Short mmCIF file of C-alpha atoms in Angstrom, two decimals:
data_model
loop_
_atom_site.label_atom_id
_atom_site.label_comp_id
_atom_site.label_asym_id
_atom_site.label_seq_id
_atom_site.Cartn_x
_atom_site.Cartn_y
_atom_site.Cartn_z
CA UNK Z 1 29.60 118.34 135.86
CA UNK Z 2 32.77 117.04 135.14
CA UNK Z 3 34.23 116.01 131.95
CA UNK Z 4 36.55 113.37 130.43
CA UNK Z 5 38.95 114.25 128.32
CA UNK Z 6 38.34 111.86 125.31
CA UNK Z 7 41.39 109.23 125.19
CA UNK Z 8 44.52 110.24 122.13
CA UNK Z 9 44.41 106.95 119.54
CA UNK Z 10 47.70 106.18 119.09
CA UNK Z 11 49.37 106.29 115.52
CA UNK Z 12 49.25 103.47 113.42
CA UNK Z 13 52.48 101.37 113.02
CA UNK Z 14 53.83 102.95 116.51
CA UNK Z 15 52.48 100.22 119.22
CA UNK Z 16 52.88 101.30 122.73
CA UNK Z 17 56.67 99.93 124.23
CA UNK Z 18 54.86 98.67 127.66
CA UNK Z 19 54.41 94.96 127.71
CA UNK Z 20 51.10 94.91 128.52
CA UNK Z 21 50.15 92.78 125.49
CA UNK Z 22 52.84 90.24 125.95
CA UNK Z 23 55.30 91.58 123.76
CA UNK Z 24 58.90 92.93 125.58
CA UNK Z 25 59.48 96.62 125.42
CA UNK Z 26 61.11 97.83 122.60
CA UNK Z 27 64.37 99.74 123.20
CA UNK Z 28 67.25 100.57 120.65
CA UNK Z 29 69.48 97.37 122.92
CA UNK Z 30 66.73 95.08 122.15
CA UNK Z 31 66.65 95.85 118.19
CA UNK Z 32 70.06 95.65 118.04
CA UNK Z 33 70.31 92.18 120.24
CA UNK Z 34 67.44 91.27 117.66
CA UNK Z 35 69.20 92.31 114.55
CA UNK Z 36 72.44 90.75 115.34
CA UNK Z 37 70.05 87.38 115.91
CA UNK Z 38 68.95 87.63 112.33
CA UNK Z 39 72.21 88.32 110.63
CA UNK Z 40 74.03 85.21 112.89
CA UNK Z 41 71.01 82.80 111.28
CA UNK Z 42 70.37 84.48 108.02
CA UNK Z 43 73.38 86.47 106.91
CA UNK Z 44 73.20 90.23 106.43
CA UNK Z 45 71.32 90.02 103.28
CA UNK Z 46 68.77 88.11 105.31
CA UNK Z 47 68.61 90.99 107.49
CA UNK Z 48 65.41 93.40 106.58
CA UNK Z 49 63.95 95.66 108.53
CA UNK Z 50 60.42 94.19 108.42
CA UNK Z 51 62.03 90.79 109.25
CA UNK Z 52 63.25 92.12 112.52
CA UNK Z 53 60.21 94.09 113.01
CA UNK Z 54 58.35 90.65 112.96
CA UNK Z 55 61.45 88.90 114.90
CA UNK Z 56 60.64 91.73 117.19
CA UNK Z 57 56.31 91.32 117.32
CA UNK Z 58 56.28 95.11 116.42
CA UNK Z 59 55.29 96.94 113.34
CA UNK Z 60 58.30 98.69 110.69
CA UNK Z 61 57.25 102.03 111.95
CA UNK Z 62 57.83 100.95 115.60
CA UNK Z 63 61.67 100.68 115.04
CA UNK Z 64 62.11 103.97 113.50
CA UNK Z 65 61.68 105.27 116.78
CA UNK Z 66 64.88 103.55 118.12
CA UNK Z 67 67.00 103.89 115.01
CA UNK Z 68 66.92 106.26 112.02
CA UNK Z 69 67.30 103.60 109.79
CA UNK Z 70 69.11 100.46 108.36
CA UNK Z 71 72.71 101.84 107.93
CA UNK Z 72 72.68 103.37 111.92
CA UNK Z 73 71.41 99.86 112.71
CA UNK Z 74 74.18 98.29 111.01
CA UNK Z 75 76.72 100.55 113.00
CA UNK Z 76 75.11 100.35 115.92
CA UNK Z 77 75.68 96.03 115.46
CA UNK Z 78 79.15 96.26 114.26
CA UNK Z 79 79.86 98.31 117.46
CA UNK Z 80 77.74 95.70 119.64
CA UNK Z 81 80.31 92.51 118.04
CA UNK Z 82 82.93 95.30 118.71
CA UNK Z 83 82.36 95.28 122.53
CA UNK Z 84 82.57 91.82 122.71
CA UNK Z 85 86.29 92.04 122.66
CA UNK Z 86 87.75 92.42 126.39
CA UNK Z 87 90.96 95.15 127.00
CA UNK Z 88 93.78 92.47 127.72
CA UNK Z 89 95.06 92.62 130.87
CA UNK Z 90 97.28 95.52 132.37
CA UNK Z 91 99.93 93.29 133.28
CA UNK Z 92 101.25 92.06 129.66
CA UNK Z 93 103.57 93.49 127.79
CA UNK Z 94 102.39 96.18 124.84
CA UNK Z 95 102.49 93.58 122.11
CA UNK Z 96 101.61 90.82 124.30
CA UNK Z 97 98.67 92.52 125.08
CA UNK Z 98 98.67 93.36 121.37
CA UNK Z 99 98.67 89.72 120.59
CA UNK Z 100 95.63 89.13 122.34
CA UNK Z 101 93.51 91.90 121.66
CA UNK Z 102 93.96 90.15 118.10
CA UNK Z 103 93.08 86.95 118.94
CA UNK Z 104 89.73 87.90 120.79
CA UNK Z 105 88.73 90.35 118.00
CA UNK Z 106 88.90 87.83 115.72
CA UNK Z 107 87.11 85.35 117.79
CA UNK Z 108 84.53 87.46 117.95
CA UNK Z 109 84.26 87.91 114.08
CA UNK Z 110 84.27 84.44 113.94
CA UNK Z 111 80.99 84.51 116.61
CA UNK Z 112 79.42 86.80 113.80
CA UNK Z 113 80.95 86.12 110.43
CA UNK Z 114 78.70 89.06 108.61
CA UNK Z 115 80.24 91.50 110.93
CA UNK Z 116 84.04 90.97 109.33
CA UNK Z 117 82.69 92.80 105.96
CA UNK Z 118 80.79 95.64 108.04
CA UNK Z 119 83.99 96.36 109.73
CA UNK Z 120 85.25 97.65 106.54
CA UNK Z 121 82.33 99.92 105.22
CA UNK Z 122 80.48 101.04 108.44
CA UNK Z 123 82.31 104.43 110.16
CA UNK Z 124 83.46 103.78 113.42
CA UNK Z 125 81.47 104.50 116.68
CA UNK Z 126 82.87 105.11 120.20
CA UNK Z 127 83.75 101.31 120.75
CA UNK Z 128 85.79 100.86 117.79
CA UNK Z 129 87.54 104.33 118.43
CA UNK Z 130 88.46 103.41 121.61
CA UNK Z 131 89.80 100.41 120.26
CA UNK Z 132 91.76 101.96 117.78
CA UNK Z 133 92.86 104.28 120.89
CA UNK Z 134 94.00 101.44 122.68
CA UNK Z 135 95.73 99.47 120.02
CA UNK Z 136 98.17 102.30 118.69
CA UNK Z 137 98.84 103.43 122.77
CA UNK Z 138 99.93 99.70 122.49
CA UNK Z 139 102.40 100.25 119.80
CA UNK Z 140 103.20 103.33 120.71
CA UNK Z 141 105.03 102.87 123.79
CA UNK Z 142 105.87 99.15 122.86
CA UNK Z 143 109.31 100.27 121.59
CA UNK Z 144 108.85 100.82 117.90
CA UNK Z 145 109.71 103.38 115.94
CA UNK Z 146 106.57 105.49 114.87
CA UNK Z 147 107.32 104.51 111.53
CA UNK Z 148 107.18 100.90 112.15
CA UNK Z 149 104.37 101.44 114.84
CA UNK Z 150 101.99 102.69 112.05
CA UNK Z 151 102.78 100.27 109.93
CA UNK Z 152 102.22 97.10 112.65
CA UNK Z 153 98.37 99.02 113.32
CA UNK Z 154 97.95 98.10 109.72
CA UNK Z 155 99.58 95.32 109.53
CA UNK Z 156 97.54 93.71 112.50
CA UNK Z 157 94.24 95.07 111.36
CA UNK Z 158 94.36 93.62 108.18
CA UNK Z 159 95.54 90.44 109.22
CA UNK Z 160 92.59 89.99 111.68
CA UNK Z 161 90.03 91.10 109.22
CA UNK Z 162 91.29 89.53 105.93
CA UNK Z 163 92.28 86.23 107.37
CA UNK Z 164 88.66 86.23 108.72
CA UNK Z 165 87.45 86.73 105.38
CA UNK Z 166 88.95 84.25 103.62
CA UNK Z 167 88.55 81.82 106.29
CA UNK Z 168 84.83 82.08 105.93
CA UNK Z 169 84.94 82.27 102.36
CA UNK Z 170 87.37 79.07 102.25
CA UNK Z 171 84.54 77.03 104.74
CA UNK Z 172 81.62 78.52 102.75
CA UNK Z 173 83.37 76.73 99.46
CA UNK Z 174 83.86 73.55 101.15
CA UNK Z 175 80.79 72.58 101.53
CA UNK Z 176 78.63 74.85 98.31
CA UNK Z 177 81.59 73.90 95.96
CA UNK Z 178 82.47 70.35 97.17
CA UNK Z 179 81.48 68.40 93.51
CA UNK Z 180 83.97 71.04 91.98
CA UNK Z 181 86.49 71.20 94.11
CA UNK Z 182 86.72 67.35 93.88
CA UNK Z 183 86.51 67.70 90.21
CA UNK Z 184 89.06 69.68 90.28
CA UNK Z 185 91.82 67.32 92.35
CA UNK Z 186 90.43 64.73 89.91
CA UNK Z 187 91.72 66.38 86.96
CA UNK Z 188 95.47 67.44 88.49
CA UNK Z 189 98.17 64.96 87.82
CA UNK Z 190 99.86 63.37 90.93
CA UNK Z 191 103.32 63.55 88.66
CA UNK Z 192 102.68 67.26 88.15
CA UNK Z 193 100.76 68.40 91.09
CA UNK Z 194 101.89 66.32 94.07
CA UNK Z 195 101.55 69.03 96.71
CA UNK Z 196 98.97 71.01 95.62
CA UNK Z 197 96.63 67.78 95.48
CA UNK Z 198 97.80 66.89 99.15
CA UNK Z 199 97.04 70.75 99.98
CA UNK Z 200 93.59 70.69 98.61
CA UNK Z 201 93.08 67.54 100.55
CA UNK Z 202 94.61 68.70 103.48
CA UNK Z 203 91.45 71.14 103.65
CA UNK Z 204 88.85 69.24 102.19
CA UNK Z 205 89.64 66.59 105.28
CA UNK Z 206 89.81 69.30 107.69
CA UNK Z 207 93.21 68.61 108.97
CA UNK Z 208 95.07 71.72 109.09
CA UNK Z 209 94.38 73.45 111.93
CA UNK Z 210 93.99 77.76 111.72
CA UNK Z 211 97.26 79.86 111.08
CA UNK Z 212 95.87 83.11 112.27
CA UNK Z 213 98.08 82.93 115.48
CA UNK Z 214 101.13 81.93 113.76
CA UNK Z 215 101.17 84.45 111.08
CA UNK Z 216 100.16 87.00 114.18
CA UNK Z 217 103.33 86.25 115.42
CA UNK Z 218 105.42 86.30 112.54
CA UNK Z 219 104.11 90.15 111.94
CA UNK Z 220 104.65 90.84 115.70
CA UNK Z 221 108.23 88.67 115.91
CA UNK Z 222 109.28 90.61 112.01
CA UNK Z 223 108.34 94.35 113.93
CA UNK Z 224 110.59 93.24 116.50
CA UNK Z 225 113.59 92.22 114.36
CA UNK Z 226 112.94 95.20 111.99
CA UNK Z 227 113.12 97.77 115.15
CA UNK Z 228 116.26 96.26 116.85
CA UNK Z 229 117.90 96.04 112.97
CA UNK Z 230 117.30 100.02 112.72
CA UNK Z 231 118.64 100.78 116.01
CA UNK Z 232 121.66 99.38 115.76
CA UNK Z 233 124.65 101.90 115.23
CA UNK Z 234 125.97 101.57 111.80
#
């Protein structure tokens, strides 16, 4: 007589990934897509892992299978804003292409504005490497001296993520420090403080438009004219 072989209960906490109760498969992508979701409405302090889990229609245990835990899950996001970026085009010049690269990373930052902060305390994965990759090839045969080449990664870099920063940090103050801020202008002489009231102003109306690109180009125009100034004969 033949037997059955009495049917394994799965583990608590691990749910099958099928979809056979309604629910989409689970995959490392999809908690990653997920997570990203969260932190764009919420913030990454609003990002928990038993928030996603329930974003997700899954147990916490379920996403340990997927990702080790909340710090791999934070690289694995800043590498999936990282990838958003396209490789400019073959056809533009090294710090043309330079120039753009820039201006779409930072877009993308922009898309994600917790991801700006991550970029500075989560180790790089094989997207940002390969962008790193790409942007010193850039500078490397752009013309400039290796010295100055170094010091334009940098200088880039930090212009993309710190103006992010404190753009974000200017627009969250805006609006959560608006009574103060006016306060503030109230209590400033127009004899003393002409420009600085018109300034403050300036932003609180929203009539200055962003700077990024033109400070971009001052860093990228000031490598040029520091390069052609050191290869002059003296």
């Amino acid at each position: 007589m033949a037997t059955t072989e009495p049917r394994k209960s799965r583990p608590r906490g691990r749910p099958a990934t099928g979809a056979a109760d309604g629910r989409h498969p689970l995959s490392r992508d999809a908690i990653v897509a997920a997570a990203i979701d969260l932190a764009d409405e919420s913030g990454e302090s609003g990002l928990t892992m038993r928030k996603l889990a329930e974003s997700l229609g899954y147990e916490v245990m379920s996403l340990y299978n997927h990702v080790a835990n909340k710090s791999q899950l934070l690289d694995l996001m800043v590498e999936a804003v990282a990838a958003e970026t396209p490789e400019p085009a073959e056809d533009l010049a090294p710090l043309e292409a330079l120039r753009t690269f820039a201006i779409d990373s930072r877009a993308a930052l922009e898309r994600h504005p917790w991801a700006a902060n991550l970029l500075l305390r989560q180790m790089p994965g094989p997207v940002r490497i390969a962008h790193m990759e790409l942007q010193l090839r850039l500078l490397a045969v752009s013309g400039l001296s290796p010295e100055l080449a170094h010091h334009g990664y940098h200088a880039v870099n930090n212009h993309v993520v710190g103006y992010t920063l404190q753009h974000q940090a200017l627009l969250a103050s805006m609006t959560e420090f608006a009574e103060e801020i006016e306060e503030f202008t109230r209590r400033l002489s127009n004899d003393d403080h002409p420009h600085v009231i018109e300034h403050v102003e300036q932003h609180r109306q929203g009539e200055t438009g962003s700077s990024f690109e033109l400070v971009l180009d001052f860093i990228l125009d000031g490598l040029r004219r520091l390069n052609e100034a050191d290869s002059r004969p003296t």
